[in-house]
Amino acid sequence: KQEVTQIPAALSVPEGENLVLNCSFTDSAIYNLQWFRQDPGKGLTSLLLIQSSQREQTSGRLNASLDKSSGRSTLYIAASQPGDSATYLCAVITGSARQLTFGSGTQLTVLP
Amino acid sequence: GAGVSQSPRYKVAKRGQDVALRCDPISGHVSLFWYQQALGQGPEFLTYFQNEAQLDKSGLPSDRFFAERPEGSVSTLKIQRTQQEDSAVYLCASRRLAGTDTQYFGPGTRLTVL
């Protein structure tokens, strides 16, 4: 059974810092990997989707990498801002339904 | 355009009551998913529809959970004889095709069973 782990569970940083969130998965037979953001009381917002054949994706201040063979992904956030405060979820796409298997998330707080 | 909507946003039920949660996917999206998110955890897959066909229900935790999408658009997740452990946020997501493109999530329904 695919398991996704995210480290750390919580992170607090001062505004302006660069930071890295880690994600690992146990089964490398994935279609894609996706990073989401979740704000309290709201649904999930897709940040980046990395195809299994890709190594990284970039969007603005966000950069996500994927090492499928070792079962790892990282989300790099540059020049963090208080508005980046949220829970970040990593998910792999697997299965006949191409459903998402999520980690438990990293709760990020960026202090002004 | 309109995103995925869910109703109600909050539901409080007494233990043993039946509840019905509604999902309106993005118009024209073929695929529809239900996920359950317990407090402090990531969402967990419950079931998948491709149009009106329920192709995967392997994540439904018990036979008290039932989902339908009779006309291939709106979906309803029904929970019979609710238990306290059913308390969670229920998320619906839709996807344009049946492949591996992005899933778009609704805001969720927070169910509290007393």
GROMACS .gro file of C-alpha atoms in nm:
model
  226
    1LYS     CA    1   0.000   0.000   0.000
    2GLN     CA    2   0.135   0.342  -0.095
    3GLU     CA    3   0.230   0.561   0.201
    4VAL     CA    4   0.323   0.927   0.182
    5THR     CA    5   0.518   1.098   0.461
    6GLN     CA    6   0.580   1.469   0.503
    7ILE     CA    7   0.849   1.624   0.718
    8PRO     CA    8   0.834   1.845   0.916
    9ALA     CA    9   0.477   1.836   1.046
   10ALA     CA   10   0.498   2.203   1.137
   11LEU     CA   11   0.738   2.484   1.054
   12SER     CA   12   0.759   2.844   1.167
   13VAL     CA   13   0.993   3.088   0.991
   14PRO     CA   14   1.045   3.465   0.977
   15GLU     CA   15   0.933   3.650   0.667
   16GLY     CA   16   1.184   3.650   0.384
   17GLU     CA   17   1.340   3.313   0.453
   18ASN     CA   18   1.376   3.043   0.191
   19LEU     CA   19   1.242   2.707   0.302
   20VAL     CA   20   1.213   2.344   0.195
   21LEU     CA   21   0.929   2.103   0.261
   22ASN     CA   22   0.996   1.732   0.223
   23CYS     CA   23   0.778   1.449   0.097
   24SER     CA   24   0.857   1.080   0.062
   25PHE     CA   25   0.654   0.791  -0.079
   26THR     CA   26   0.703   0.417  -0.049
   27ASP     CA   27   0.604   0.294  -0.396
   28SER     CA   28   0.778   0.454  -0.694
   29ALA     CA   29   0.507   0.334  -0.936
   30ILE     CA   30   0.332   0.670  -0.953
   31TYR     CA   31   0.180   0.859  -1.243
   32ASN     CA   32   0.237   1.209  -1.111
   33LEU     CA   33   0.306   1.398  -0.792
   34GLN     CA   34   0.117   1.707  -0.687
   35TRP     CA   35   0.163   1.973  -0.421
   36PHE     CA   36  -0.143   2.143  -0.273
   37ARG     CA   37  -0.208   2.426  -0.035
   38GLN     CA   38  -0.493   2.414   0.217
   39ASP     CA   39  -0.616   2.718   0.405
   40PRO     CA   40  -0.837   2.673   0.715
   41GLY     CA   41  -1.199   2.604   0.625
   42LYS     CA   42  -1.123   2.591   0.257
   43GLY     CA   43  -1.060   2.325  -0.002
   44LEU     CA   44  -0.731   2.236  -0.161
   45THR     CA   45  -0.557   2.454  -0.416
   46SER     CA   46  -0.320   2.287  -0.658
   47LEU     CA   47   0.024   2.449  -0.660
   48LEU     CA   48   0.235   2.230  -0.885
   49LEU     CA   49   0.192   1.901  -1.070
   50ILE     CA   50   0.502   1.707  -1.171
   51GLN     CA   51   0.468   1.437  -1.433
   52SER     CA   52   0.648   1.113  -1.343
   53SER     CA   53   0.893   1.171  -1.629
   54GLN     CA   54   0.984   1.520  -1.508
   55ARG     CA   55   1.240   1.623  -1.250
   56GLU     CA   56   1.098   1.958  -1.145
   57GLN     CA   57   0.833   2.224  -1.195
   58THR     CA   58   0.842   2.593  -1.116
   59SER     CA   59   0.571   2.850  -1.056
   60GLY     CA   60   0.669   3.192  -0.933
   61ARG     CA   61   0.845   3.157  -0.597
   62LEU     CA   62   0.770   2.784  -0.583
   63ASN     CA   63   0.988   2.505  -0.715
   64ALA     CA   64   0.908   2.137  -0.675
   65SER     CA   65   1.147   1.854  -0.752
   66LEU     CA   66   1.082   1.484  -0.797
   67ASP     CA   67   1.320   1.191  -0.760
   68LYS     CA   68   1.093   0.903  -0.846
   69SER     CA   69   1.351   0.628  -0.800
   70SER     CA   70   1.427   0.729  -0.442
   71GLY     CA   71   1.064   0.817  -0.364
   72ARG     CA   72   1.125   1.179  -0.271
   73SER     CA   73   0.996   1.523  -0.357
   74THR     CA   74   1.075   1.866  -0.220
   75LEU     CA   75   0.886   2.193  -0.236
   76TYR     CA   76   1.110   2.498  -0.223
   77ILE     CA   77   0.953   2.832  -0.132
   78ALA     CA   78   1.167   3.138  -0.194
   79ALA     CA   79   1.141   3.463  -0.002
   80SER     CA   80   0.852   3.348   0.216
   81GLN     CA   81   0.567   3.588   0.298
   82PRO     CA   82   0.300   3.584   0.573
   83GLY     CA   83   0.044   3.506   0.301
   84ASP     CA   84   0.223   3.175   0.245
   85SER     CA   85   0.102   3.056   0.586
   86ALA     CA   86  -0.109   2.745   0.524
   87THR     CA   87  -0.089   2.366   0.530
   88TYR     CA   88   0.103   2.219   0.237
   89LEU     CA   89   0.005   1.871   0.121
   90CYS     CA   90   0.197   1.637  -0.103
   91ALA     CA   91   0.006   1.372  -0.298
   92VAL     CA   92   0.096   1.100  -0.546
   93ILE     CA   93  -0.135   0.986  -0.822
   94THR     CA   94  -0.172   0.610  -0.835
   95GLY     CA   95  -0.425   0.336  -0.886
   96SER     CA   96  -0.677   0.246  -1.151
   97ALA     CA   97  -0.880   0.558  -1.070
   98ARG     CA   98  -0.570   0.777  -1.076
   99GLN     CA   99  -0.668   0.888  -0.727
  100LEU     CA  100  -0.457   1.096  -0.493
  101THR     CA  101  -0.276   0.948  -0.193
  102PHE     CA  102  -0.188   1.229   0.046
  103GLY     CA  103   0.066   1.289   0.319
  104SER     CA  104  -0.044   1.444   0.647
  105GLY     CA  105   0.083   1.785   0.549
  106THR     CA  106   0.325   2.048   0.677
  107GLN     CA  107   0.168   2.339   0.862
  108LEU     CA  108   0.369   2.649   0.769
  109THR     CA  109   0.361   2.976   0.961
  110VAL     CA  110   0.549   3.274   0.822
  111LEU     CA  111   0.594   3.541   1.085
  112PRO     CA  112   0.592   3.909   0.982
  113GLY     CA  113  -1.607   2.986  -1.430
  114ALA     CA  114  -1.772   2.815  -1.135
  115GLY     CA  115  -1.564   2.574  -0.935
  116VAL     CA  116  -1.666   2.265  -0.741
  117SER     CA  117  -1.936   2.339  -0.485
  118GLN     CA  118  -2.049   2.133  -0.189
  119SER     CA  119  -2.346   2.155   0.042
  120PRO     CA  120  -2.405   2.184   0.323
  121ARG     CA  121  -2.079   2.338   0.436
  122TYR     CA  122  -2.141   2.225   0.794
  123LYS     CA  123  -2.355   1.942   0.923
  124VAL     CA  124  -2.416   1.835   1.281
  125ALA     CA  125  -2.583   1.499   1.328
  126LYS     CA  126  -2.679   1.296   1.627
  127ARG     CA  127  -2.531   0.951   1.644
  128GLY     CA  128  -2.749   0.712   1.447
  129GLN     CA  129  -2.889   0.970   1.206
  130ASP     CA  130  -2.853   0.942   0.829
  131VAL     CA  131  -2.686   1.228   0.639
  132ALA     CA  132  -2.655   1.321   0.271
  133LEU     CA  133  -2.374   1.536   0.137
  134ARG     CA  134  -2.396   1.696  -0.207
  135CYS     CA  135  -2.125   1.775  -0.462
  136ASP     CA  136  -2.167   1.986  -0.776
  137PRO     CA  137  -1.858   1.931  -0.994
  138ILE     CA  138  -1.727   2.162  -1.261
  139SER     CA  139  -1.957   2.139  -1.561
  140GLY     CA  140  -1.843   1.881  -1.813
  141HIS     CA  141  -1.593   1.710  -1.586
  142VAL     CA  142  -1.593   1.337  -1.641
  143SER     CA  143  -1.428   1.224  -1.318
  144LEU     CA  144  -1.553   1.280  -0.964
  145PHE     CA  145  -1.387   1.179  -0.637
  146TRP     CA  146  -1.486   1.178  -0.271
  147TYR     CA  147  -1.221   1.205   0.000
  148GLN     CA  148  -1.245   1.201   0.381
  149GLN     CA  149  -1.015   1.423   0.586
  150ALA     CA  150  -0.983   1.363   0.959
  151LEU     CA  151  -0.851   1.642   1.180
  152GLY     CA  152  -0.478   1.692   1.135
  153GLN     CA  153  -0.453   1.436   0.855
  154GLY     CA  154  -0.438   1.444   0.479
  155PRO     CA  155  -0.746   1.351   0.277
  156GLU     CA  156  -0.809   0.981   0.215
  157PHE     CA  157  -0.969   0.844  -0.099
  158LEU     CA  158  -1.322   0.708  -0.063
  159THR     CA  159  -1.467   0.651  -0.410
  160TYR     CA  160  -1.440   0.742  -0.780
  161PHE     CA  161  -1.695   0.800  -1.056
  162GLN     CA  162  -1.637   0.820  -1.428
  163ASN     CA  163  -1.953   0.984  -1.557
  164GLU     CA  164  -2.234   0.792  -1.384
  165ALA     CA  165  -2.035   0.474  -1.328
  166GLN     CA  166  -1.883   0.413  -0.985
  167LEU     CA  167  -1.558   0.247  -1.087
  168ASP     CA  168  -1.382   0.232  -0.752
  169LYS     CA  169  -1.532   0.226  -0.404
  170SER     CA  170  -1.243   0.058  -0.231
  171GLY     CA  171  -1.193   0.344   0.015
  172LEU     CA  172  -1.543   0.345   0.162
  173PRO     CA  173  -1.488   0.253   0.530
  174SER     CA  174  -1.805   0.050   0.578
  175ASP     CA  175  -2.131  -0.048   0.416
  176ARG     CA  176  -2.291   0.248   0.591
  177PHE     CA  177  -2.131   0.469   0.327
  178PHE     CA  178  -2.298   0.495  -0.012
  179ALA     CA  179  -2.231   0.728  -0.305
  180GLU     CA  180  -2.415   0.790  -0.629
  181ARG     CA  181  -2.392   1.006  -0.941
  182PRO     CA  182  -2.702   0.902  -1.135
  183GLU     CA  183  -2.681   1.148  -1.426
  184GLY     CA  184  -2.306   1.187  -1.442
  185SER     CA  185  -2.300   1.533  -1.288
  186VAL     CA  186  -2.412   1.597  -0.927
  187SER     CA  187  -2.304   1.338  -0.672
  188THR     CA  188  -2.435   1.253  -0.327
  189LEU     CA  189  -2.246   1.081  -0.048
  190LYS     CA  190  -2.481   0.920   0.202
  191ILE     CA  191  -2.383   0.797   0.545
  192GLN     CA  192  -2.631   0.580   0.729
  193ARG     CA  193  -2.650   0.541   1.107
  194THR     CA  194  -2.370   0.791   1.165
  195GLN     CA  195  -2.106   0.717   1.428
  196GLN     CA  196  -1.870   0.953   1.608
  197GLU     CA  197  -1.576   0.824   1.406
  198ASP     CA  198  -1.748   0.953   1.091
  199SER     CA  199  -1.676   1.310   1.206
  200ALA     CA  200  -1.447   1.459   0.942
  201VAL     CA  201  -1.437   1.694   0.647
  202TYR     CA  202  -1.569   1.533   0.330
  203LEU     CA  203  -1.407   1.671   0.016
  204CYS     CA  204  -1.529   1.634  -0.338
  205ALA     CA  205  -1.302   1.679  -0.640
  206SER     CA  206  -1.362   1.672  -1.013
  207ARG     CA  207  -1.129   1.617  -1.305
  208ARG     CA  208  -1.191   1.708  -1.666
  209LEU     CA  209  -1.091   1.371  -1.809
  210ALA     CA  210  -1.025   1.020  -1.685
  211GLY     CA  211  -0.647   1.058  -1.693
  212THR     CA  212  -0.392   1.216  -1.465
  213ASP     CA  213  -0.462   1.583  -1.498
  214THR     CA  214  -0.539   1.812  -1.208
  215GLN     CA  215  -0.824   1.744  -0.967
  216TYR     CA  216  -1.018   2.053  -0.855
  217PHE     CA  217  -1.146   2.044  -0.500
  218GLY     CA  218  -1.457   2.185  -0.340
  219PRO     CA  219  -1.453   2.358   0.001
  220GLY     CA  220  -1.570   2.046   0.180
  221THR     CA  221  -1.848   1.957   0.419
  222ARG     CA  222  -1.752   1.944   0.786
  223LEU     CA  223  -1.954   1.667   0.952
  224THR     CA  224  -1.975   1.652   1.329
  225VAL     CA  225  -2.147   1.353   1.486
  226LEU     CA  226  -2.250   1.403   1.849
   0.00000   0.00000   0.00000
